[in-house]
Amino acid sequence: MRRNTQLAISIAVLAAVCVIAWLWLQQRPDTLVTAGLARASDQLSVGPDASNVAPSANNAPSAGKSGWDEAFASARGKQDARSLETLFKRANDCLLYARAKDRVDELLVDERWKNLSDISPERLQRLDTSSAKAIRVVQELGDYCRGSDPAQLAQASSDALFAAAMQGSAVAENCFFSMGPSAWGVPRTALEKQAEMERYLKYAPDFRQRSLERGDTLLVNRTLFEYTGTAMDASPMATLRKADPTLAWRSARLASLRALPDQRTSIEAQLERFRTLGLLSPSQIAAADSWAKDAYQRDYSGKPAQDIDSDAQCFASHELVPLD
């Protein structure tokens, strides 16, 4: 009886999500979407000051142009790190919007929704959560991103991200490494893919080096996996230069102290596998642990736990990441 009740509730919630999606497509300002999916804030500060803000109603585009079109046009010729950071984060926002819009469109035509009796309540709940998030992304970013071209967005994001990293932007260095050579999977020619891969292999290790030296934690899991994970295939990524073992250990230990509980368990398991490789002596490990403890006490003690797997810093609209 309890399972039937859960199923009925999940079906009802899912039906409501479908109605919301349909209403959004009608673009009626007085619909449930507008009332029920209000913005968390009109502007979200990104970075050290309020000049780098997420798209919002307060910076709505001119008639006939999307907010992205205007941002892209105004960014031409600007090569300072702050402007470049703003550009790649906003481009990433609109690429997120494109994915969310595809998700909403699929929701409305997916044949699986026509027979809900075979889907467990747990599965329905997960699908509902994903669908609701996609709808929120579309609602939040629609005015700014609607009509933008994914190919242009991907190119702008890639170019601005690399340029900002070359100027020493810590956020850009982290995002360049974590997002990979072709982050968004937008169709590229073979020559473009090769150029992006060569650029990534050349510069990403140095960007990570500086990140680990700073004690940043966004790259920790990827760094550890290169040592402790299953051997990669013969793809070019397998040739990426690994991080210095000492830097990898101390940053991972600091990440463990800062991370969410389940993430901490995973990091500690990877560190134990790392230990068995014999890359560091006991004294080196002790010194790295001491560094991590001191850094935590100095900079992070008493602060909330960090989601070290989040790429939110690579977007202007932090609260919308991840999509799923």
Tab-separated table of C-alpha atoms in Angstrom:
chain	number	residue	atom	x	y	z
A	1	MET	CA	0.000	0.000	0.000
A	2	ARG	CA	2.833	2.407	0.888
A	3	ARG	CA	4.550	1.729	-2.444
A	4	ASN	CA	1.281	2.408	-4.328
A	5	THR	CA	0.861	5.656	-2.428
A	6	GLN	CA	4.434	6.715	-3.250
A	7	LEU	CA	3.869	5.869	-6.895
A	8	ALA	CA	0.680	7.917	-6.998
A	9	ILE	CA	2.413	10.892	-5.402
A	10	SER	CA	5.369	10.658	-7.789
A	11	ILE	CA	3.069	10.462	-10.813
A	12	ALA	CA	1.163	13.508	-9.604
A	13	VAL	CA	4.360	15.482	-9.066
A	14	LEU	CA	5.690	14.443	-12.450
A	15	ALA	CA	2.445	15.505	-14.098
A	16	ALA	CA	2.816	18.916	-12.466
A	17	VAL	CA	6.352	19.221	-13.838
A	18	CYS	CA	5.085	18.397	-17.346
A	19	VAL	CA	2.386	21.065	-17.005
A	20	ILE	CA	5.002	23.602	-15.908
A	21	ALA	CA	7.185	22.697	-18.878
A	22	TRP	CA	4.243	23.086	-21.249
A	23	LEU	CA	3.332	26.444	-19.766
A	24	TRP	CA	6.917	27.620	-20.120
A	25	LEU	CA	6.857	26.805	-23.818
A	26	GLN	CA	3.816	29.040	-24.183
A	27	GLN	CA	5.937	31.911	-22.747
A	28	ARG	CA	2.969	33.372	-20.868
A	29	PRO	CA	4.189	35.802	-18.176
A	30	ASP	CA	1.201	35.106	-15.921
A	31	THR	CA	1.730	31.323	-15.807
A	32	LEU	CA	2.661	29.108	-12.909
A	33	VAL	CA	6.275	29.080	-14.102
A	34	THR	CA	6.745	32.785	-13.494
A	35	ALA	CA	5.056	32.589	-10.094
A	36	GLY	CA	6.606	29.336	-8.917
A	37	LEU	CA	10.186	29.602	-10.160
A	38	ALA	CA	11.259	33.009	-8.912
A	39	ARG	CA	14.896	33.978	-9.068
A	40	ALA	CA	16.981	33.353	-5.966
A	41	SER	CA	18.293	36.882	-6.421
A	42	ASP	CA	18.328	39.536	-9.112
A	43	GLN	CA	22.086	39.564	-9.282
A	44	LEU	CA	24.651	37.115	-7.973
A	45	SER	CA	28.163	38.341	-7.328
A	46	VAL	CA	30.837	36.232	-8.993
A	47	GLY	CA	34.409	36.819	-7.986
A	48	PRO	CA	35.867	39.505	-5.782
A	49	ASP	CA	33.436	42.295	-6.623
A	50	ALA	CA	29.980	42.992	-8.000
A	51	SER	CA	31.210	43.986	-11.480
A	52	ASN	CA	31.175	40.308	-12.458
A	53	VAL	CA	27.512	39.381	-12.141
A	54	ALA	CA	25.244	36.651	-13.351
A	55	PRO	CA	22.630	37.404	-16.036
A	56	SER	CA	19.423	38.777	-14.565
A	57	ALA	CA	16.359	40.856	-15.273
A	58	ASN	CA	18.341	43.913	-14.226
A	59	ASN	CA	20.680	43.588	-17.194
A	60	ALA	CA	18.024	42.512	-19.691
A	61	PRO	CA	19.016	42.761	-23.361
A	62	SER	CA	17.865	45.377	-25.824
A	63	ALA	CA	14.962	44.540	-28.102
A	64	GLY	CA	15.969	42.109	-30.832
A	65	LYS	CA	19.164	40.977	-29.113
A	66	SER	CA	19.885	38.400	-26.445
A	67	GLY	CA	21.867	39.341	-23.376
A	68	TRP	CA	24.597	37.031	-24.607
A	69	ASP	CA	24.779	38.787	-28.004
A	70	GLU	CA	25.356	42.090	-26.275
A	71	ALA	CA	27.889	40.658	-23.828
A	72	PHE	CA	29.803	39.012	-26.661
A	73	ALA	CA	29.854	42.206	-28.704
A	74	SER	CA	30.980	44.340	-25.760
A	75	ALA	CA	33.757	41.892	-24.879
A	76	ARG	CA	35.506	42.208	-28.215
A	77	GLY	CA	38.941	43.695	-27.793
A	78	LYS	CA	38.934	43.305	-24.003
A	79	GLN	CA	41.814	41.123	-22.869
A	80	ASP	CA	42.011	41.838	-19.145
A	81	ALA	CA	41.546	38.799	-16.928
A	82	ARG	CA	38.359	40.048	-15.278
A	83	SER	CA	36.546	40.668	-18.580
A	84	LEU	CA	37.692	37.304	-19.900
A	85	GLU	CA	36.474	35.545	-16.754
A	86	THR	CA	33.078	37.188	-17.126
A	87	LEU	CA	32.873	36.146	-20.771
A	88	PHE	CA	33.678	32.464	-20.310
A	89	LYS	CA	31.394	32.137	-17.283
A	90	ARG	CA	28.466	33.715	-19.127
A	91	ALA	CA	29.135	31.561	-22.182
A	92	ASN	CA	29.063	28.510	-19.922
A	93	ASP	CA	25.757	29.693	-18.477
A	94	CYS	CA	24.213	29.799	-21.935
A	95	LEU	CA	25.622	26.382	-22.832
A	96	LEU	CA	23.986	25.113	-19.649
A	97	TYR	CA	20.767	26.755	-20.784
A	98	ALA	CA	20.977	24.981	-24.167
A	99	ARG	CA	21.292	21.608	-22.436
A	100	ALA	CA	18.414	22.391	-20.098
A	101	LYS	CA	16.165	23.440	-22.968
A	102	ASP	CA	16.910	20.152	-24.742
A	103	ARG	CA	15.970	18.340	-21.523
A	104	VAL	CA	12.638	20.142	-21.281
A	105	ASP	CA	11.873	19.477	-24.938
A	106	GLU	CA	12.635	15.775	-24.441
A	107	LEU	CA	10.377	15.676	-21.405
A	108	LEU	CA	7.422	16.743	-23.487
A	109	VAL	CA	7.891	14.153	-26.252
A	110	ASP	CA	9.540	11.220	-24.438
A	111	GLU	CA	7.506	8.060	-25.079
A	112	ARG	CA	8.479	6.677	-21.663
A	113	TRP	CA	6.182	9.149	-19.943
A	114	LYS	CA	3.157	7.538	-21.585
A	115	ASN	CA	3.432	4.409	-19.418
A	116	LEU	CA	4.373	5.327	-15.873
A	117	SER	CA	3.126	2.136	-14.224
A	118	ASP	CA	6.407	0.291	-14.829
A	119	ILE	CA	8.619	3.010	-13.345
A	120	SER	CA	9.518	2.797	-9.668
A	121	PRO	CA	8.705	5.710	-7.337
A	122	GLU	CA	12.440	6.201	-6.759
A	123	ARG	CA	13.100	6.517	-10.491
A	124	LEU	CA	10.192	8.893	-10.924
A	125	GLN	CA	11.492	11.060	-8.110
A	126	ARG	CA	14.961	11.290	-9.680
A	127	LEU	CA	13.511	12.156	-13.069
A	128	ASP	CA	11.274	14.735	-11.494
A	129	THR	CA	14.207	16.386	-9.712
A	130	SER	CA	16.221	16.539	-12.921
A	131	SER	CA	13.264	17.899	-14.878
A	132	ALA	CA	12.509	20.537	-12.273
A	133	LYS	CA	16.138	21.684	-12.318
A	134	ALA	CA	16.134	21.911	-16.119
A	135	ILE	CA	12.972	23.997	-16.037
A	136	ARG	CA	14.484	26.332	-13.471
A	137	VAL	CA	17.619	26.792	-15.586
A	138	VAL	CA	15.535	27.632	-18.648
A	139	GLN	CA	13.403	30.065	-16.663
A	140	GLU	CA	16.353	31.786	-15.003
A	141	LEU	CA	18.547	32.122	-18.086
A	142	GLY	CA	16.003	32.274	-20.901
A	143	ASP	CA	15.910	36.064	-21.290
A	144	TYR	CA	19.689	36.265	-21.355
A	145	CYS	CA	20.540	33.218	-23.475
A	146	ARG	CA	17.562	32.602	-25.776
A	147	GLY	CA	18.671	32.547	-29.422
A	148	SER	CA	22.385	32.122	-28.682
A	149	ASP	CA	24.363	29.740	-30.882
A	150	PRO	CA	25.980	26.776	-29.046
A	151	ALA	CA	28.914	26.642	-31.480
A	152	GLN	CA	29.695	30.314	-30.894
A	153	LEU	CA	29.245	29.869	-27.152
A	154	ALA	CA	31.634	26.912	-27.024
A	155	GLN	CA	34.281	28.778	-29.015
A	156	ALA	CA	33.915	31.921	-26.923
A	157	SER	CA	34.110	29.921	-23.698
A	158	SER	CA	37.194	28.015	-24.842
A	159	ASP	CA	39.064	31.080	-26.087
A	160	ALA	CA	38.223	33.341	-23.129
A	161	LEU	CA	38.954	30.590	-20.619
A	162	PHE	CA	42.399	29.938	-22.049
A	163	ALA	CA	43.229	33.634	-22.367
A	164	ALA	CA	42.214	34.301	-18.759
A	165	ALA	CA	44.271	31.341	-17.543
A	166	MET	CA	47.296	32.624	-19.454
A	167	GLN	CA	46.893	35.903	-17.589
A	168	GLY	CA	47.072	34.071	-14.276
A	169	SER	CA	43.398	33.891	-13.306
A	170	ALA	CA	43.203	31.193	-10.629
A	171	VAL	CA	39.576	30.406	-11.475
A	172	ALA	CA	40.378	30.095	-15.171
A	173	GLU	CA	43.361	27.832	-14.477
A	174	ASN	CA	41.162	25.512	-12.427
A	175	CYS	CA	38.338	25.524	-14.963
A	176	PHE	CA	40.635	25.000	-17.933
A	177	PHE	CA	42.018	21.848	-16.353
A	178	SER	CA	38.762	20.479	-14.955
A	179	MET	CA	36.573	21.084	-18.012
A	180	GLY	CA	38.953	19.409	-20.452
A	181	PRO	CA	40.004	20.189	-24.031
A	182	SER	CA	36.476	20.093	-25.518
A	183	ALA	CA	34.250	20.670	-22.531
A	184	TRP	CA	30.823	20.910	-24.114
A	185	GLY	CA	30.885	18.301	-26.852
A	186	VAL	CA	29.830	20.810	-29.503
A	187	PRO	CA	30.684	19.422	-32.973
A	188	ARG	CA	34.194	20.378	-34.058
A	189	THR	CA	36.326	19.643	-37.084
A	190	ALA	CA	39.191	17.172	-36.748
A	191	LEU	CA	41.741	19.980	-36.972
A	192	GLU	CA	39.957	21.978	-34.256
A	193	LYS	CA	39.848	18.960	-31.953
A	194	GLN	CA	43.533	18.287	-32.532
A	195	ALA	CA	44.467	21.899	-31.817
A	196	GLU	CA	42.426	21.939	-28.612
A	197	MET	CA	43.973	18.673	-27.446
A	198	GLU	CA	47.511	19.878	-28.152
A	199	ARG	CA	46.841	23.119	-26.303
A	200	TYR	CA	45.395	21.235	-23.345
A	201	LEU	CA	48.293	18.780	-23.091
A	202	LYS	CA	50.783	21.635	-23.253
A	203	TYR	CA	49.265	24.034	-20.730
A	204	ALA	CA	46.929	22.097	-18.417
A	205	PRO	CA	49.703	20.500	-16.301
A	206	ASP	CA	51.226	23.915	-15.534
A	207	PHE	CA	47.826	25.356	-14.641
A	208	ARG	CA	47.245	22.433	-12.278
A	209	GLN	CA	50.688	22.855	-10.760
A	210	ARG	CA	49.862	26.409	-9.760
A	211	SER	CA	46.449	25.336	-8.495
A	212	LEU	CA	47.924	22.690	-6.223
A	213	GLU	CA	50.598	25.084	-5.016
A	214	ARG	CA	47.825	27.485	-3.977
A	215	GLY	CA	46.049	24.689	-2.121
A	216	ASP	CA	42.964	24.766	-4.360
A	217	THR	CA	40.867	21.608	-4.121
A	218	LEU	CA	38.803	21.569	-7.327
A	219	LEU	CA	41.338	19.356	-9.129
A	220	VAL	CA	42.089	16.890	-6.348
A	221	ASN	CA	39.969	13.927	-7.420
A	222	ARG	CA	41.184	14.024	-10.998
A	223	THR	CA	44.785	14.369	-9.790
A	224	LEU	CA	44.563	11.389	-7.462
A	225	PHE	CA	42.775	9.243	-10.034
A	226	GLU	CA	45.656	9.648	-12.456
A	227	TYR	CA	47.785	7.780	-9.915
A	228	THR	CA	45.300	5.381	-8.345
A	229	GLY	CA	42.639	4.769	-10.992
A	230	THR	CA	42.378	2.220	-13.780
A	231	ALA	CA	44.983	2.702	-16.485
A	232	MET	CA	43.770	4.927	-19.303
A	233	ASP	CA	43.641	3.772	-22.916
A	234	ALA	CA	45.977	4.958	-25.650
A	235	SER	CA	44.163	8.283	-26.121
A	236	PRO	CA	46.210	11.498	-26.048
A	237	MET	CA	44.872	12.270	-22.562
A	238	ALA	CA	46.839	9.293	-21.271
A	239	THR	CA	50.015	11.263	-21.996
A	240	LEU	CA	49.068	14.178	-19.739
A	241	ARG	CA	51.888	14.930	-17.326
A	242	LYS	CA	50.989	13.878	-13.789
A	243	ALA	CA	51.141	16.221	-10.835
A	244	ASP	CA	54.049	16.309	-8.431
A	245	PRO	CA	53.311	13.556	-5.852
A	246	THR	CA	53.955	15.774	-2.842
A	247	LEU	CA	51.657	18.506	-4.123
A	248	ALA	CA	49.026	15.914	-4.972
A	249	TRP	CA	49.138	14.431	-1.463
A	250	ARG	CA	49.068	17.661	0.508
A	251	SER	CA	46.256	19.159	-1.595
A	252	ALA	CA	44.238	15.963	-1.273
A	253	ARG	CA	44.713	15.956	2.496
A	254	LEU	CA	43.575	19.580	2.679
A	255	ALA	CA	40.591	18.702	0.468
A	256	SER	CA	39.725	15.853	2.823
A	257	LEU	CA	39.640	18.252	5.758
A	258	ARG	CA	37.369	20.645	3.848
A	259	ALA	CA	35.140	18.215	1.929
A	260	LEU	CA	31.636	16.913	2.484
A	261	PRO	CA	31.555	13.662	4.521
A	262	ASP	CA	31.041	11.267	1.590
A	263	GLN	CA	33.719	13.034	-0.421
A	264	ARG	CA	36.110	12.821	2.525
A	265	THR	CA	35.653	9.051	2.657
A	266	SER	CA	36.459	8.747	-1.043
A	267	ILE	CA	39.563	10.935	-0.797
A	268	GLU	CA	40.924	9.027	2.177
A	269	ALA	CA	40.462	5.729	0.307
A	270	GLN	CA	42.370	7.132	-2.659
A	271	LEU	CA	45.144	8.410	-0.404
A	272	GLU	CA	45.587	4.936	1.064
A	273	ARG	CA	45.982	3.533	-2.452
A	274	PHE	CA	48.384	6.365	-3.214
A	275	ARG	CA	50.450	5.430	-0.134
A	276	THR	CA	50.929	1.882	-1.386
A	277	LEU	CA	52.557	3.148	-4.594
A	278	GLY	CA	55.669	4.115	-2.613
A	279	LEU	CA	56.034	7.480	-4.341
A	280	LEU	CA	56.479	9.330	-1.052
A	281	SER	CA	58.468	8.440	2.034
A	282	PRO	CA	56.839	8.445	5.476
A	283	SER	CA	58.621	11.691	6.294
A	284	GLN	CA	57.358	13.336	3.106
A	285	ILE	CA	53.823	12.235	3.896
A	286	ALA	CA	54.118	13.562	7.450
A	287	ALA	CA	55.357	16.920	6.183
A	288	ALA	CA	52.528	17.137	3.637
A	289	ASP	CA	49.957	16.244	6.307
A	290	SER	CA	51.359	18.937	8.573
A	291	TRP	CA	51.139	21.513	5.770
A	292	ALA	CA	47.518	20.583	5.106
A	293	LYS	CA	46.582	20.780	8.782
A	294	ASP	CA	48.201	24.209	9.159
A	295	ALA	CA	46.530	25.507	5.983
A	296	TYR	CA	43.143	24.275	7.170
A	297	GLN	CA	43.481	25.836	10.619
A	298	ARG	CA	44.699	29.115	9.144
A	299	ASP	CA	42.222	29.535	6.291
A	300	TYR	CA	39.199	27.259	6.697
A	301	SER	CA	38.631	26.272	10.306
A	302	GLY	CA	35.012	26.865	11.311
A	303	LYS	CA	33.838	27.392	7.733
A	304	PRO	CA	31.195	25.213	6.031
A	305	ALA	CA	32.279	22.033	4.276
A	306	GLN	CA	33.108	22.433	0.592
A	307	ASP	CA	31.699	20.477	-2.334
A	308	ILE	CA	35.050	19.721	-3.917
A	309	ASP	CA	33.460	18.114	-6.983
A	310	SER	CA	31.535	21.224	-7.987
A	311	ASP	CA	32.413	23.215	-11.090
A	312	ALA	CA	30.165	26.072	-9.974
A	313	GLN	CA	33.039	28.567	-10.032
A	314	CYS	CA	33.205	28.081	-13.818
A	315	PHE	CA	29.733	29.630	-14.247
A	316	ALA	CA	28.223	33.023	-13.525
A	317	SER	CA	25.024	31.506	-12.130
A	318	HIS	CA	26.497	29.388	-9.341
A	319	GLU	CA	23.205	28.171	-7.955
A	320	LEU	CA	22.129	26.491	-11.199
A	321	VAL	CA	25.095	24.093	-11.326
A	322	PRO	CA	25.042	21.163	-11.787
A	323	LEU	CA	22.104	20.651	-14.113
A	324	ASP	CA	21.563	17.000	-13.066
